[in-house]
Coordinates of C-alpha atoms in Angstrom, one line a residue:
X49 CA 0.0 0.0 0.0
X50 CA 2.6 2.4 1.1
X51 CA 4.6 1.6 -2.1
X52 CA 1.7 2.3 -4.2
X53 CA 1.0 5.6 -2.7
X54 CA 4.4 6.3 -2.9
X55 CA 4.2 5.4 -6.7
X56 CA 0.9 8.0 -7.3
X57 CA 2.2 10.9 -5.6
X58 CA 5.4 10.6 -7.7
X59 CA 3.3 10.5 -10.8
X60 CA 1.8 13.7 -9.5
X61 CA 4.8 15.2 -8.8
X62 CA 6.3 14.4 -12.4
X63 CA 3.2 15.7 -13.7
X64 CA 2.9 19.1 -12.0
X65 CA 7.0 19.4 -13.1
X66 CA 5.7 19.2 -16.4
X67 CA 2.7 21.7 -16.2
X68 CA 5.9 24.0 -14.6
X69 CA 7.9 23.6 -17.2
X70 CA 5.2 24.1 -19.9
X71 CA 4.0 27.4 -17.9
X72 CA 7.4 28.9 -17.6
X73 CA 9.9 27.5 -20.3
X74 CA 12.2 26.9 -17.5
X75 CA 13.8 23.2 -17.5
X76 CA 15.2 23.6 -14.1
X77 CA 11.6 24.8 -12.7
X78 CA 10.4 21.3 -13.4
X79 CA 13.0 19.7 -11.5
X80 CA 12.2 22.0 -8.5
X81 CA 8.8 20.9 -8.7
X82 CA 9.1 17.5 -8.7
X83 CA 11.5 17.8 -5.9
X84 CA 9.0 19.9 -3.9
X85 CA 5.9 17.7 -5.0
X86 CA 7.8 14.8 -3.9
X87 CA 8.9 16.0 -0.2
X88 CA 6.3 18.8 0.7
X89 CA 4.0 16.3 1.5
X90 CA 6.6 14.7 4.3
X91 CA 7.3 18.5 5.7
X92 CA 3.6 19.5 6.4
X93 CA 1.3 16.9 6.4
X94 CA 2.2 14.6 9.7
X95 CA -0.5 12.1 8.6
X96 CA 1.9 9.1 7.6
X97 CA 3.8 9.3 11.3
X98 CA 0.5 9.3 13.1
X99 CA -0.5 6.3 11.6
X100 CA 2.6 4.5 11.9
X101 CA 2.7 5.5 15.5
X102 CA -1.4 4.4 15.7
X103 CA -0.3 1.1 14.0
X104 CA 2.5 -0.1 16.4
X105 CA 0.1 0.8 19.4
X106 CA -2.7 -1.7 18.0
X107 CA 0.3 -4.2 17.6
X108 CA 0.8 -3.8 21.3
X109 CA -2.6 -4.0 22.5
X110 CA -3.2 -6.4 20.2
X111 CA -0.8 -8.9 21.8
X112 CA -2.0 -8.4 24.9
X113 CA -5.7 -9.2 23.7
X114 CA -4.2 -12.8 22.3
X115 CA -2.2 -12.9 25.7
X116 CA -5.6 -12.6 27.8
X117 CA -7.2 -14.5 24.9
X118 CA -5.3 -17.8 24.8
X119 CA -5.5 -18.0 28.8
X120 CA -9.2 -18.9 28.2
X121 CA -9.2 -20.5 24.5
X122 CA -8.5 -23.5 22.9
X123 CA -5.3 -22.6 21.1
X124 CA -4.1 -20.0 19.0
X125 CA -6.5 -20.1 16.3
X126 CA -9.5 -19.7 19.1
X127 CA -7.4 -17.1 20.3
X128 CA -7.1 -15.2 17.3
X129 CA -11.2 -15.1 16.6
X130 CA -12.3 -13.9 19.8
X131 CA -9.8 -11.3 18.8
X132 CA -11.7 -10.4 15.5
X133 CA -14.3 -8.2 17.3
X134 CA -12.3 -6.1 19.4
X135 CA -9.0 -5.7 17.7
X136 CA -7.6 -2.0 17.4
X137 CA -8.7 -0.2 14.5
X138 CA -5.3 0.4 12.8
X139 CA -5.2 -3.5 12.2
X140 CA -8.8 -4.8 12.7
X141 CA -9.0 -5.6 8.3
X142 CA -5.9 -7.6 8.9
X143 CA -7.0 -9.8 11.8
X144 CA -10.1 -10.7 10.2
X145 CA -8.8 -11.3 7.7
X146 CA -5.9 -13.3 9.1
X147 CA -9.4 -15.1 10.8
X148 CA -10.4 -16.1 6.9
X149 CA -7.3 -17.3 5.9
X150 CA -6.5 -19.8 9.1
X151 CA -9.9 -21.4 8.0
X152 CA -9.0 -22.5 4.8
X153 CA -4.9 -23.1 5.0
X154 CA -2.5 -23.6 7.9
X155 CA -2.4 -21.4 10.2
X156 CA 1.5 -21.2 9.9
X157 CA 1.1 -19.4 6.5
X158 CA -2.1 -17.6 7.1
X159 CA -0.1 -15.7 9.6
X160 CA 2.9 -15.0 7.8
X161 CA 0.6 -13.1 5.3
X162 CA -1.2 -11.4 8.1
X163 CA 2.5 -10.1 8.9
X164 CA 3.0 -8.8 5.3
X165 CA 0.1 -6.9 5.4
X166 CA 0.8 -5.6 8.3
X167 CA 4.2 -4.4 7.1
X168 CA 5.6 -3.8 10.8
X169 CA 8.4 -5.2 12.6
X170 CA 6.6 -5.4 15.9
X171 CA 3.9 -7.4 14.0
X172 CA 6.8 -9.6 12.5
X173 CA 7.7 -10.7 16.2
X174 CA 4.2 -11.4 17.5
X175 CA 3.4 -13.4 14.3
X176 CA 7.1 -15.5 15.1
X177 CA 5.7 -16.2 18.7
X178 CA 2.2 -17.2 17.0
X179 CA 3.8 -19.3 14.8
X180 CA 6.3 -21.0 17.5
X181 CA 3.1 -21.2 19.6
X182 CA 0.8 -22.7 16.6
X183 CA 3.3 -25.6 16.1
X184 CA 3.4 -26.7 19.2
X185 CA 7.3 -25.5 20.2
X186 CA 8.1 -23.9 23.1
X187 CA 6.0 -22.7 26.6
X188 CA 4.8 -20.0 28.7
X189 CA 3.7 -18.0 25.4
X190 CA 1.5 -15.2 28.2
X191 CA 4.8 -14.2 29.0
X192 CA 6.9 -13.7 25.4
X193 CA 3.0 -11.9 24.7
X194 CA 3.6 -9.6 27.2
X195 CA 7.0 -9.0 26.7
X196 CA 6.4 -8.6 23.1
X197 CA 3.7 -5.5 23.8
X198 CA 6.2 -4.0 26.2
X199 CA 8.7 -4.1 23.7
X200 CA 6.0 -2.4 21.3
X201 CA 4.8 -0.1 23.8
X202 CA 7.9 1.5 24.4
X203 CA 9.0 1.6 20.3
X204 CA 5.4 3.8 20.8
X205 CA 7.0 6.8 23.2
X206 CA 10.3 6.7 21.4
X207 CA 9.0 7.2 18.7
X208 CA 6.6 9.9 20.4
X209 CA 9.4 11.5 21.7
X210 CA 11.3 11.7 18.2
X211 CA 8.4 13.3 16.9
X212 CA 8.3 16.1 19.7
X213 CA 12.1 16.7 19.0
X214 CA 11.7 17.4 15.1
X215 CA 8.5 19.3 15.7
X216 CA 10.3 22.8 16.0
X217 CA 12.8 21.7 13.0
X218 CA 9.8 21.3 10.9
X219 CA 8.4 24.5 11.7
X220 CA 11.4 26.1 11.0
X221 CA 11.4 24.6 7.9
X222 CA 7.9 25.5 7.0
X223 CA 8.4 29.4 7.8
X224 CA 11.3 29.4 5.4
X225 CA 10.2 28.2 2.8
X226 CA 7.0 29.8 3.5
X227 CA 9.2 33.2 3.2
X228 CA 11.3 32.1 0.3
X229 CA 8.2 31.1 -2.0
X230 CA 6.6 34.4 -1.4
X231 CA 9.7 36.2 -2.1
X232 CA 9.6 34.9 -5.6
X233 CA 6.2 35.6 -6.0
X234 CA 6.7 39.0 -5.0
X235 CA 9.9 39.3 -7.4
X236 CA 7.9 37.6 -10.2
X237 CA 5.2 39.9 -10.0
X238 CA 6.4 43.2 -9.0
X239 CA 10.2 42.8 -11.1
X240 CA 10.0 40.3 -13.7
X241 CA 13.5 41.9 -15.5
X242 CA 15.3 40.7 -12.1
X243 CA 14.8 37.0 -13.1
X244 CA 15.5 37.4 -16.9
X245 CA 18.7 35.9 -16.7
X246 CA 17.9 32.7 -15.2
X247 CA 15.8 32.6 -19.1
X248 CA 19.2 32.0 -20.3
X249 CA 21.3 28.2 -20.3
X250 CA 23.9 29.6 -17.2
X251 CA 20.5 30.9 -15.2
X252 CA 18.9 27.6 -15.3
X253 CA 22.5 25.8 -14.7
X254 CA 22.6 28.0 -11.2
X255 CA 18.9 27.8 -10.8

């Protein structure tokens, strides 16, 4: 998913680099707008780190769900559908749909897909344990749960804290570029013989 959204939004990045160059007659203008398409995105919108962050504090709640589950159930795959109800939003598609699959194939497999579409590490070791646990290896899986959602739990307030920390670099970074975009406005409009020059092949060489 993430690869295809990455895929779109460089499409409409190369795109608007076009309609740039096409507008202006400036080669280098399209390069600055694909550049800017492509990373603008990343500097104000915040959505893509909120949702990672959501995602990896399902993972951990959702480990402790199986770990409360399986105390009561009949094995993992019982564990895993009284799951299917309550399961954080962020990965609620997945589980049920990791509840399909383990119907109809191993369960082994079923959750090694439910990890790929997940695309998390954290989700990656709680679908080891499952596995390890669904194969009859090893004991005391309430415990490697619980340490698995502690693990996940605190990836959750580093990565909180990360986010705090960049917070006033990013706003610095929106202000100037804020400023710099409206000085070229400004200059475009108001003096238009100022950015003659960069018409020329050494103008768009140092734009």
């Amino acid at each position: 998913a993430r690869a295809a959204a990455g895929s779109t939004r460089l499409w409409w990045a190369v795109l608007a680099g076009l309609v740039g160059w096409l507008v202006t007659g400036w080669p280098a203008l399209a390069g600055i707008v694909v550049l800017a398409a492509w990373g603008l995105p990343r500097l104000f919108g915040g959505g893509e780190r909120r949702a990672l962050i959501a995602k990896t504090e399902a993972i951990a709640a959702w480990a402790e769900m199986l770990r409360d589950a399986m105390a009561a159930a009949d094995g993992v795959e019982e564990a895993i559908e009284a799951t299917v109800p309550i399961a954080p939003p962020p990965i609620r598609p997945a589980v049920a749909l990791l509840d399909a699959s383990r119907r109809s194939r191993p369960l082994p497999d079923a959750l090694r897909d439910f990890g790929a579409e997940v695309d998390h590490p954290s989700a990656d070791l709680v679908v080891q344990a499952l596995v390890i646990a669904a194969e009859g290896e090893g004991t005391d899986f309430s415990r490697v749960l619980s340490r698995l959602a502690a693990i996940t739990r605190g990836e959750v307030r580093m990565r909180l804290r990360v986010e705090v920390g960049r917070s006033a670099l990013r706003t610095s970074a929106r202000m100037i570029l804020v400023i710099l975009c409206a000085g070229v406005v400004g200059i475009s409009l108001l003096s238009r013989d100022y950015l003659e020059p960069y018409s020329r092949v050494e103008g768009q060489v140092i734009l």
